[in-house]
């Protein structure tokens, strides 16, 4: 089982990240995924978060308890959620928007300039797809094929191609980072804290 | 007479979806043939109304946003007598507003489906957070003696499945049927598989086909107290619909004797068919020392606690109510006669546990794992109660 939290500020496509990933996993990767999101007053402005619980069998408890993966795309989200990330967990941060604490080695950090990559592709709104691509390469939680199948109903048709490009960019970058780190083992073990 | 037909493909969004429980309720309603929805938005149920409003034109349906929940439930009564399968959705405060005319719907034997996506109360309470606090209100909230059918889904898939079941039950027994879901299930996204229309069975309304001058809107004393057929307003039939005690013609009869016949009918059509209505899931009850009885989202948390207890060597059974009302009395009575304790977790301060206690009748311990609402349980709370029950 893997527990993932996507976080950032409203407008970054945080909820969409979990929707796309959850749909991809549960419809096209043949695993179980349950997605929940921050809702109500707490979702307006400030830190926004969505949660995904992924499992080979039916998910029972629908919420994240100790996340094995945290995606933080804003400083506030990082400050709020980093402490709950499990020891040895994977932390994906938007490197241009998050100033990190000194690295103590408690968690494995993967910075990605998602917004800059998205702007290079023409629109910063694609940053969340860069993040999903990067997330897929680093965590192996979801396959690229599944994400691309999940996209059509979840992004506007006229931006589908650009969103796929953004995904590919993030995925390629993630693979580069993983290759550079090869030897250092970022494995499923780290992510499956709390396995049953 | 219960006539089953295949679903109208216009309302069936066949295929696998990644969908939340609120949206799945709307899809289930459309698949079941619901073509009229009157509602008033309230967190956390609004997404169901939005989805129905968006989707119903392609299915040939009508959505009206009413001025409030009192008007919504009243419009449903009219819509149903106008010939449609009808639905509304609400949450705590809106549910309270609907109570009086829920009684009118029961008294006039008007089929409809009402979903309550429960949030924390009382009053405006915790609008965005989960709860199961209207489990007794749904049973007793309107005045007078009547019965209801209430179903409790534990997932978006079951929101879809039970929406169809709710319509089928409401047509079969000509009565309001409730779907008592909650904020967690309502807003949780999971895989929902919608089968092709050819695989969905829906109960058609029992339409009257006899001579116009012989139609009576009610039938009392039939086998198993099954209700009589309906007609559409405007089709040229003469009949009367009233909240007053009435005879089979629908005419008010202010007598003790008429009340006995009328009220017995609306109660017995549910009570005497309870075995056909009640649905549940039971796991490892045989030889269990403790059984956890739960419903809705809480039953998923309970399974985790039950699995933990079994790992610790405690013989633990699990019983999930899919139908909360009519209450599964026989099943709970049998469990109570064989176990040391029944543990009842629920996201309220102890509601269905009272029913479990009544039925258990002192045969075993009954332990309530209650809460003031706003969040699902921590499985460890339920595990602690299982251990207490065994000792």
XYZ file of N, CA, C and O in Angstrom, chain B residues 165 169 173 224 226 272-279:
52
model
N -31.160 0.356 -6.525
C -31.921 -0.458 -5.569
C -32.995 0.385 -4.867
O -34.134 -0.057 -4.682
N -36.929 -0.371 -4.856
C -37.706 -0.578 -3.632
C -38.836 0.437 -3.522
O -39.950 0.109 -3.103
N -42.666 -0.860 -3.209
C -43.472 -0.673 -1.993
C -44.194 0.680 -1.960
O -44.821 1.017 -0.968
N -49.583 -9.807 1.537
C -48.349 -9.168 1.982
C -48.462 -7.637 2.068
O -47.461 -6.940 2.047
N -49.169 -5.540 -0.094
C -48.571 -4.835 -1.221
C -49.498 -3.710 -1.696
O -50.722 -3.856 -1.693
N -43.964 -6.506 7.045
C -44.199 -7.897 6.676
C -43.363 -8.313 5.466
O -43.311 -9.486 5.121
N -42.709 -7.349 4.820
C -41.811 -7.681 3.710
C -40.344 -7.444 4.075
O -39.474 -7.435 3.188
N -40.080 -7.252 5.375
C -38.725 -6.878 5.805
C -37.670 -7.876 5.315
O -36.582 -7.474 4.871
N -37.998 -9.161 5.364
C -37.009 -10.164 4.946
C -36.605 -9.996 3.483
O -35.484 -10.310 3.098
N -37.544 -9.525 2.676
C -37.222 -9.323 1.258
C -36.440 -8.035 1.039
O -35.734 -7.886 0.053
N -36.585 -7.093 1.959
C -35.960 -5.770 1.780
C -34.537 -5.742 2.330
O -33.638 -5.151 1.729
N -34.338 -6.414 3.473
C -33.077 -6.261 4.218
C -31.894 -6.875 3.491
O -31.938 -8.018 3.037
N -30.835 -6.089 3.384
C -29.577 -6.569 2.807
C -28.440 -6.302 3.786
O -28.409 -5.286 4.462
